[in-house]
Coordinates of C-alpha atoms and ligand atoms in Angstrom, one line a residue:
M1 CA 4.6 -25.9 4.1
E2 CA 1.8 -26.2 1.4
D3 CA 1.9 -23.5 -1.3
I4 CA -0.3 -20.6 -0.5
R5 CA -0.2 -19.4 -4.1
M6 CA 0.9 -16.0 -3.0
D7 CA 1.3 -14.5 -6.5
S8 CA -1.7 -15.9 -7.8
H9 CA -5.4 -16.4 -6.5
K10 CA -7.8 -19.0 -5.0
L11 CA -11.0 -18.4 -6.9
L12 CA -10.7 -21.7 -8.7
Y13 CA -11.6 -23.2 -5.3
H14 CA -15.0 -21.6 -5.3
P15 CA -16.4 -22.8 -8.5
Q16 CA -20.1 -22.6 -7.5
R17 CA -19.8 -18.9 -6.5
V18 CA -18.1 -18.0 -9.8
A19 CA -20.8 -20.0 -11.7
D20 CA -23.5 -17.9 -9.8
W21 CA -21.7 -14.6 -10.8
L22 CA -21.3 -15.9 -14.3
S23 CA -25.0 -16.5 -14.7
G24 CA -25.8 -13.3 -13.4
K25 CA -27.0 -14.1 -9.9
Q26 CA -26.5 -11.9 -6.9
I27 CA -23.7 -13.2 -5.1
Y28 CA -21.9 -12.3 -1.6
P29 CA -18.2 -11.7 -1.3
I30 CA -15.8 -14.5 -0.2
E31 CA -13.3 -12.3 1.5
M32 CA -13.4 -9.1 3.4
E33 CA -10.7 -6.8 4.9
V34 CA -11.4 -5.2 7.9
G35 CA -9.9 -2.1 9.6
L36 CA -10.4 -2.8 13.2
S37 CA -8.7 0.8 14.1
G38 CA -7.8 3.8 12.3
A39 CA -4.9 4.3 14.7
C40 CA -1.4 3.1 14.2
N41 CA 1.6 2.9 16.6
H42 CA 4.0 3.3 13.5
R43 CA 4.1 5.7 10.5
C44 CA 5.9 3.6 7.8
I45 CA 7.4 5.6 5.1
F46 CA 5.5 3.1 2.5
C47 CA 2.2 3.5 4.0
A48 CA -0.4 3.3 1.3
V49 CA -3.4 4.8 3.5
D50 CA -1.2 7.5 5.1
Y51 CA -3.8 10.1 3.7
M52 CA -6.4 8.6 6.1
E53 CA -4.3 10.3 8.8
Y54 CA -4.4 7.4 11.5
K55 CA -7.4 8.7 13.1
P56 CA -8.0 7.0 16.4
K57 CA -11.3 5.5 15.4
L58 CA -12.2 2.1 16.8
L59 CA -14.7 -0.3 14.9
P60 CA -17.7 -0.5 17.1
K61 CA -17.5 -4.1 18.6
D62 CA -21.3 -4.8 19.1
I63 CA -22.5 -3.6 15.8
F64 CA -19.7 -5.3 13.8
L65 CA -20.4 -8.7 15.8
A66 CA -24.1 -8.4 15.0
N67 CA -23.2 -8.0 11.3
L68 CA -20.6 -10.8 11.5
E69 CA -23.1 -13.4 12.1
L70 CA -25.2 -12.3 9.2
M71 CA -22.0 -12.2 6.9
G72 CA -21.3 -15.7 7.7
K73 CA -25.0 -16.7 7.0
K74 CA -24.6 -15.0 3.7
G75 CA -21.6 -16.8 2.6
L76 CA -18.5 -14.7 3.5
K77 CA -15.8 -17.1 4.0
S78 CA -12.8 -15.2 5.3
I79 CA -11.9 -11.8 6.9
I80 CA -8.4 -10.3 7.0
Y81 CA -8.0 -7.9 9.9
A82 CA -5.5 -5.3 8.7
G83 CA -7.0 -2.1 7.1
E84 CA -6.1 1.4 7.4
G85 CA -4.6 1.2 11.0
E86 CA -2.8 -1.4 13.2
P87 CA -5.4 -4.0 14.3
L88 CA -4.0 -4.7 17.7
T89 CA -4.6 -1.2 18.9
H90 CA -8.3 -2.1 19.1
P91 CA -8.6 -3.4 22.5
D92 CA -11.2 -6.0 21.6
A93 CA -9.2 -7.4 18.7
P94 CA -8.7 -10.9 20.2
E95 CA -12.4 -11.3 21.1
I96 CA -13.4 -10.1 17.6
I97 CA -11.1 -12.8 16.2
Q98 CA -12.4 -15.6 18.1
R99 CA -16.2 -14.5 17.4
T100 CA -15.2 -14.3 13.7
K101 CA -13.9 -18.1 13.7
K102 CA -17.2 -19.1 16.0
Y103 CA -19.5 -17.7 13.2
G104 CA -17.9 -20.1 10.6
I105 CA -15.6 -17.4 9.0
D106 CA -11.9 -18.0 8.8
A107 CA -9.6 -15.1 10.3
A108 CA -6.3 -13.9 9.4
M109 CA -4.3 -10.8 10.5
S110 CA -1.8 -8.5 9.2
T111 CA 0.1 -6.6 12.0
N112 CA 3.7 -5.0 12.6
G113 CA 3.6 -7.3 15.6
V114 CA 4.9 -4.8 18.3
L115 CA 1.6 -5.1 20.3
F116 CA 1.2 -8.8 19.7
T117 CA 2.2 -9.8 23.1
K118 CA 2.3 -13.6 24.3
E119 CA -0.9 -12.9 26.3
K120 CA -2.6 -11.8 23.1
A121 CA -1.3 -14.6 21.1
V122 CA -2.7 -17.0 23.6
D123 CA -5.9 -15.4 23.5
C124 CA -6.6 -15.5 19.8
M125 CA -4.2 -17.6 17.9
S126 CA -6.1 -20.6 17.7
A127 CA -8.8 -18.7 15.7
L128 CA -6.3 -17.4 13.3
S129 CA -5.6 -19.3 9.8
W130 CA -2.6 -17.1 9.2
I131 CA -0.7 -14.0 10.9
R132 CA 1.6 -12.0 8.5
F133 CA 4.1 -9.7 10.3
S134 CA 5.2 -6.5 8.4
I135 CA 8.7 -6.1 9.1
A136 CA 11.1 -3.8 6.9
G137 CA 14.4 -4.2 8.4
A138 CA 16.8 -6.3 10.1
T139 CA 18.7 -3.7 12.1
D140 CA 17.5 -0.9 14.5
E141 CA 18.7 1.8 12.3
T142 CA 16.9 0.6 9.1
Y143 CA 13.8 -0.4 10.9
E144 CA 13.3 2.6 12.6
K145 CA 14.1 4.8 9.7
I146 CA 11.2 3.0 7.7
H147 CA 8.9 2.2 10.3
Q148 CA 9.1 5.6 11.9
C149 CA 8.5 4.3 15.4
R150 CA 9.8 4.2 19.0
K151 CA 13.3 3.2 19.7
G152 CA 13.3 -0.5 20.4
D153 CA 10.4 -1.5 18.4
L154 CA 12.3 -4.0 16.3
K155 CA 13.4 -5.8 19.4
R156 CA 9.7 -5.9 20.8
A157 CA 8.5 -7.1 17.2
L158 CA 11.0 -9.9 17.1
Q159 CA 10.5 -10.9 20.7
N160 CA 6.5 -11.1 20.1
M161 CA 7.2 -13.1 16.8
A162 CA 9.4 -15.5 18.4
D163 CA 6.8 -15.8 21.3
V164 CA 4.0 -16.4 18.7
A165 CA 6.1 -19.2 17.1
M166 CA 6.4 -20.8 20.5
V167 CA 2.7 -20.4 21.3
K168 CA 2.1 -22.2 17.9
R169 CA 4.4 -25.1 18.9
Q170 CA 3.3 -25.5 22.4
Q171 CA -0.6 -25.4 21.4
K172 CA 0.2 -27.6 18.3
L173 CA -1.6 -25.1 16.2
S174 CA -1.9 -25.0 12.4
T175 CA -1.7 -21.2 12.1
T176 CA 0.6 -20.1 9.3
L177 CA 3.2 -17.6 10.4
G178 CA 4.6 -15.2 7.8
A179 CA 7.0 -12.2 7.8
Q180 CA 6.7 -9.6 4.8
L181 CA 9.3 -7.1 3.8
L182 CA 8.4 -4.4 1.3
L183 CA 11.5 -3.9 -0.7
L184 CA 13.0 -0.6 -0.7
P185 CA 16.4 0.9 -1.3
E186 CA 16.9 1.3 2.5
N187 CA 16.4 -2.5 3.3
K188 CA 17.8 -4.3 0.3
S189 CA 21.1 -5.3 2.1
E190 CA 19.3 -6.7 5.0
I191 CA 16.9 -9.0 3.3
V192 CA 18.9 -12.1 3.6
Q193 CA 19.7 -11.5 7.4
L194 CA 16.0 -11.0 8.1
A195 CA 15.0 -14.3 6.1
R196 CA 17.5 -16.1 8.3
M197 CA 16.2 -14.5 11.5
V198 CA 12.7 -15.5 10.6
R199 CA 13.6 -18.8 9.5
E200 CA 15.4 -19.6 12.8
M201 CA 12.2 -18.4 14.7
G202 CA 10.4 -21.4 13.3
F203 CA 8.2 -19.2 10.9
D204 CA 6.5 -20.8 7.8
Y205 CA 7.6 -18.3 5.1
F206 CA 9.2 -14.9 4.4
T207 CA 8.0 -12.8 1.6
V208 CA 9.3 -9.8 -0.3
K209 CA 6.9 -7.7 -1.9
P210 CA 7.7 -4.6 -4.3
F211 CA 6.3 -1.2 -3.5
S212 CA 3.2 -0.1 -5.6
Q213 CA 2.1 3.5 -5.4
H214 CA -1.3 4.1 -4.1
P215 CA -2.8 7.0 -6.1
S216 CA -4.0 9.0 -3.0
S217 CA -1.0 8.2 -0.7
K218 CA 1.3 11.2 0.4
A219 CA 4.3 8.8 0.2
K220 CA 5.7 9.1 -3.2
I221 CA 8.3 6.5 -3.8
T222 CA 10.1 5.5 -6.8
V223 CA 12.1 2.2 -6.5
D224 CA 14.5 0.7 -9.0
Y225 CA 14.1 -3.0 -9.0
S226 CA 16.9 -3.6 -11.6
E227 CA 18.7 -5.7 -8.9
A228 CA 15.6 -7.6 -7.9
E229 CA 16.3 -10.8 -9.7
E230 CA 19.7 -11.2 -8.1
I231 CA 18.4 -10.4 -4.5
G232 CA 15.4 -12.8 -5.3
R233 CA 18.0 -15.6 -6.0
E234 CA 20.1 -14.9 -3.0
V235 CA 17.2 -15.0 -0.6
K236 CA 15.6 -18.0 -2.1
E237 CA 18.8 -20.1 -0.9
Y238 CA 17.2 -19.7 2.5
E239 CA 14.2 -21.8 1.5
T240 CA 13.8 -25.2 3.1
E241 CA 11.3 -27.8 3.1
N242 CA 9.6 -26.3 6.0
F243 CA 10.2 -22.7 5.2
K244 CA 9.1 -21.0 2.0
I245 CA 10.5 -17.9 0.4
Y246 CA 8.1 -16.0 -1.8
F247 CA 10.2 -13.4 -3.8
R248 CA 7.2 -11.6 -5.7
S249 CA 8.9 -11.4 -9.1
Q250 CA 5.5 -11.5 -10.8
S251 CA 4.3 -8.6 -8.9
I252 CA 7.5 -6.7 -10.0
D253 CA 6.8 -7.6 -13.5
N254 CA 3.2 -6.6 -13.2
L255 CA 4.3 -2.8 -12.2
N256 CA 5.2 -2.1 -15.8
M257 CA 2.0 -3.8 -17.5
E258 CA -1.4 -2.4 -18.4
K259 CA -4.3 -4.1 -16.9
P260 CA -5.4 -6.8 -19.5
Y261 CA -9.2 -6.5 -18.2
S262 CA -12.0 -4.1 -18.7
D263 CA -14.1 -4.4 -15.4
C264 CA -13.0 -5.0 -11.9
E265 CA -15.4 -8.0 -11.4
G266 CA -13.3 -9.0 -8.6
L267 CA -15.3 -6.5 -6.5
N268 CA -18.2 -9.0 -6.4
F269 CA -16.0 -11.6 -4.6
M270 CA -14.2 -9.1 -2.1
T271 CA -14.9 -6.1 -0.1
Y272 CA -13.4 -3.6 2.6
M273 CA -14.5 -2.3 5.8
D274 CA -12.8 0.7 7.5
A275 CA -12.9 1.3 11.2
A276 CA -15.9 3.7 10.9
G277 CA -18.0 0.9 9.7
N278 CA -17.9 2.1 6.0
L279 CA -18.3 -0.6 3.5
F280 CA -16.1 0.0 0.4
P281 CA -15.3 -1.7 -2.9
C282 CA -11.5 -1.4 -2.6
I283 CA -8.7 0.1 -0.4
V284 CA -7.6 2.2 -3.1
F285 CA -10.8 4.4 -2.7
M286 CA -11.0 4.1 1.2
G287 CA -11.6 7.7 2.4
Q288 CA -13.7 8.9 -0.6
D289 CA -17.4 9.3 0.2
D290 CA -18.6 8.7 -3.4
F291 CA -17.3 5.2 -3.0
I292 CA -18.9 4.2 0.3
Y293 CA -21.5 1.4 -0.2
G294 CA -23.1 2.1 3.2
N295 CA -22.3 2.0 6.8
I296 CA -23.1 -0.7 9.4
H297 CA -24.4 1.9 11.9
E298 CA -27.2 2.6 9.6
Q299 CA -28.0 -0.6 7.6
T300 CA -27.1 -4.2 7.9
F301 CA -24.4 -5.9 5.8
P302 CA -26.9 -7.6 3.5
E303 CA -28.8 -4.4 3.1
I304 CA -25.5 -2.6 2.1
W305 CA -24.3 -5.3 -0.3
E306 CA -27.5 -5.6 -2.1
S307 CA -28.4 -1.9 -2.3
E308 CA -28.9 -0.1 -5.8
R309 CA -26.0 2.3 -4.4
A310 CA -23.6 -0.6 -4.0
K311 CA -24.5 -2.3 -7.5
K312 CA -24.0 1.1 -9.1
I313 CA -20.6 1.9 -7.5
R314 CA -19.3 -1.6 -8.7
A315 CA -20.6 -1.1 -12.2
A316 CA -18.7 2.1 -12.3
F317 CA -15.4 0.3 -12.4
D318 CA -15.3 0.0 -16.3
C319 CA -12.3 0.1 -18.5
K320 CA -12.0 3.8 -18.8
F321 CA -12.1 4.2 -14.8
I322 CA -9.7 1.4 -14.0
H323 CA -7.2 2.6 -16.5
A324 CA -7.4 6.2 -15.2
H325 CA -7.8 5.7 -11.5
C326 CA -6.7 2.3 -10.4
R327 CA -3.4 1.1 -8.9
K328 CA -0.9 -1.1 -10.6
N329 CA -0.7 -4.5 -9.1
C330 CA -3.7 -4.2 -7.0
R331 CA -5.2 -6.8 -4.7
L332 CA -7.7 -8.1 -7.4
D333 CA -5.4 -8.0 -10.4
E334 CA -5.0 -11.8 -10.8
I335 CA -8.6 -12.6 -10.0
N336 CA -9.4 -9.9 -12.5
K337 CA -7.6 -11.6 -15.2
Y338 CA -9.1 -15.0 -14.4
L339 CA -12.6 -13.7 -14.5
H340 CA -12.1 -11.6 -17.4
V341 CA -10.9 -14.8 -19.5
L342 CA -13.9 -16.8 -18.1
K343 CA -16.3 -13.9 -19.2
N344 CA -14.7 -13.4 -22.6
P345 CA -13.6 -17.2 -23.8
G346 CA -11.5 -17.5 -26.9
A347 CA -11.8 -19.9 -29.8
H348 CA -12.3 -23.6 -29.4
V349 CA -12.9 -23.8 -25.8
N350 CA -14.4 -27.2 -26.1
F351 CA -11.1 -28.8 -27.1
I352 CA -9.7 -29.0 -23.5
Ligands
LIG401 S1 -7.4 -0.9 -7.7 FE1 -7.7 -3.0 -8.5 S2 -9.2 -3.8 -7.0 FE2 -9.3 -1.7 -6.8 S3 -11.0 -1.0 -8.1 FE3 -9.2 -1.0 -9.4 S4 -8.9 -2.8 -10.4 FE4 -10.4 -3.2 -8.7

């Protein structure tokens, strides 16, 4: 499997958009994360958006699809269906995913996998560039303790993951299949077992990620990562030519580092939409009315993105604000570091 730059970013593959931003032009985001549904069938103990309270809100299909076409025309390149709930609790998820691809936008999904039946996989997998399954344990006991779910959900998730891998093989699809475990004291002894299970299914990668505290989350967790290096070494042994292990050591190191940039310029390249149709700069501020750019029930996506309100909100993420309110190791960390260096070149840049 090709390297997917999990601990880095891919903005360097969009030089024209970056050049336009650097010269002060109005640009459109490259990526958007969309919450199809506010509801979730699990209550994971590490859930960053537990404060959104899993409201059974569904993104309105018709309004969203009308905007989707506009987004594609304006240069949006990808959508990750994830957000504040489980995307597959939206009954039209497969259709929305297919339409995304049809409008020229790459689609991906993050899911706990319990509702991703073989039928749903057949319906939408060909339109998905990648699928990431969130799975926090290899045994029923650990999985149910962390996911706070129905008995037997681990078995259901694993069966669906195996079926998805089979659909990929049968249909000769290029969809990248990954599983992600959030490293917690409860699951550290099951990581190797899970890596082996996922590899045997024919997945492309397994990733282990640290917990990072969301400022508004009710879940307050402190994790001691002193054993992380050893765990990383152990699990890395399960990597093969066709199966990558991404142990996010850099993300663990980042937890203890101050952000070395003074603005969140990455907000020009990425945005979030919740299941109510609100457009936000960042998942950390989801649910806070002051940070809503606008809503697709009232305005089109281009009207919202280009509005004075959206520009003002993006500009408010200055040094003081970021250091007081932002999350360590956030989604745009690496992108912000890159953009900061571009905007603030050091000496002798012509001696390449
Ligand atoms: S948490 Fe990160 S991505 Fe969100 S606004 Fe702050 S710096 Fe930007």
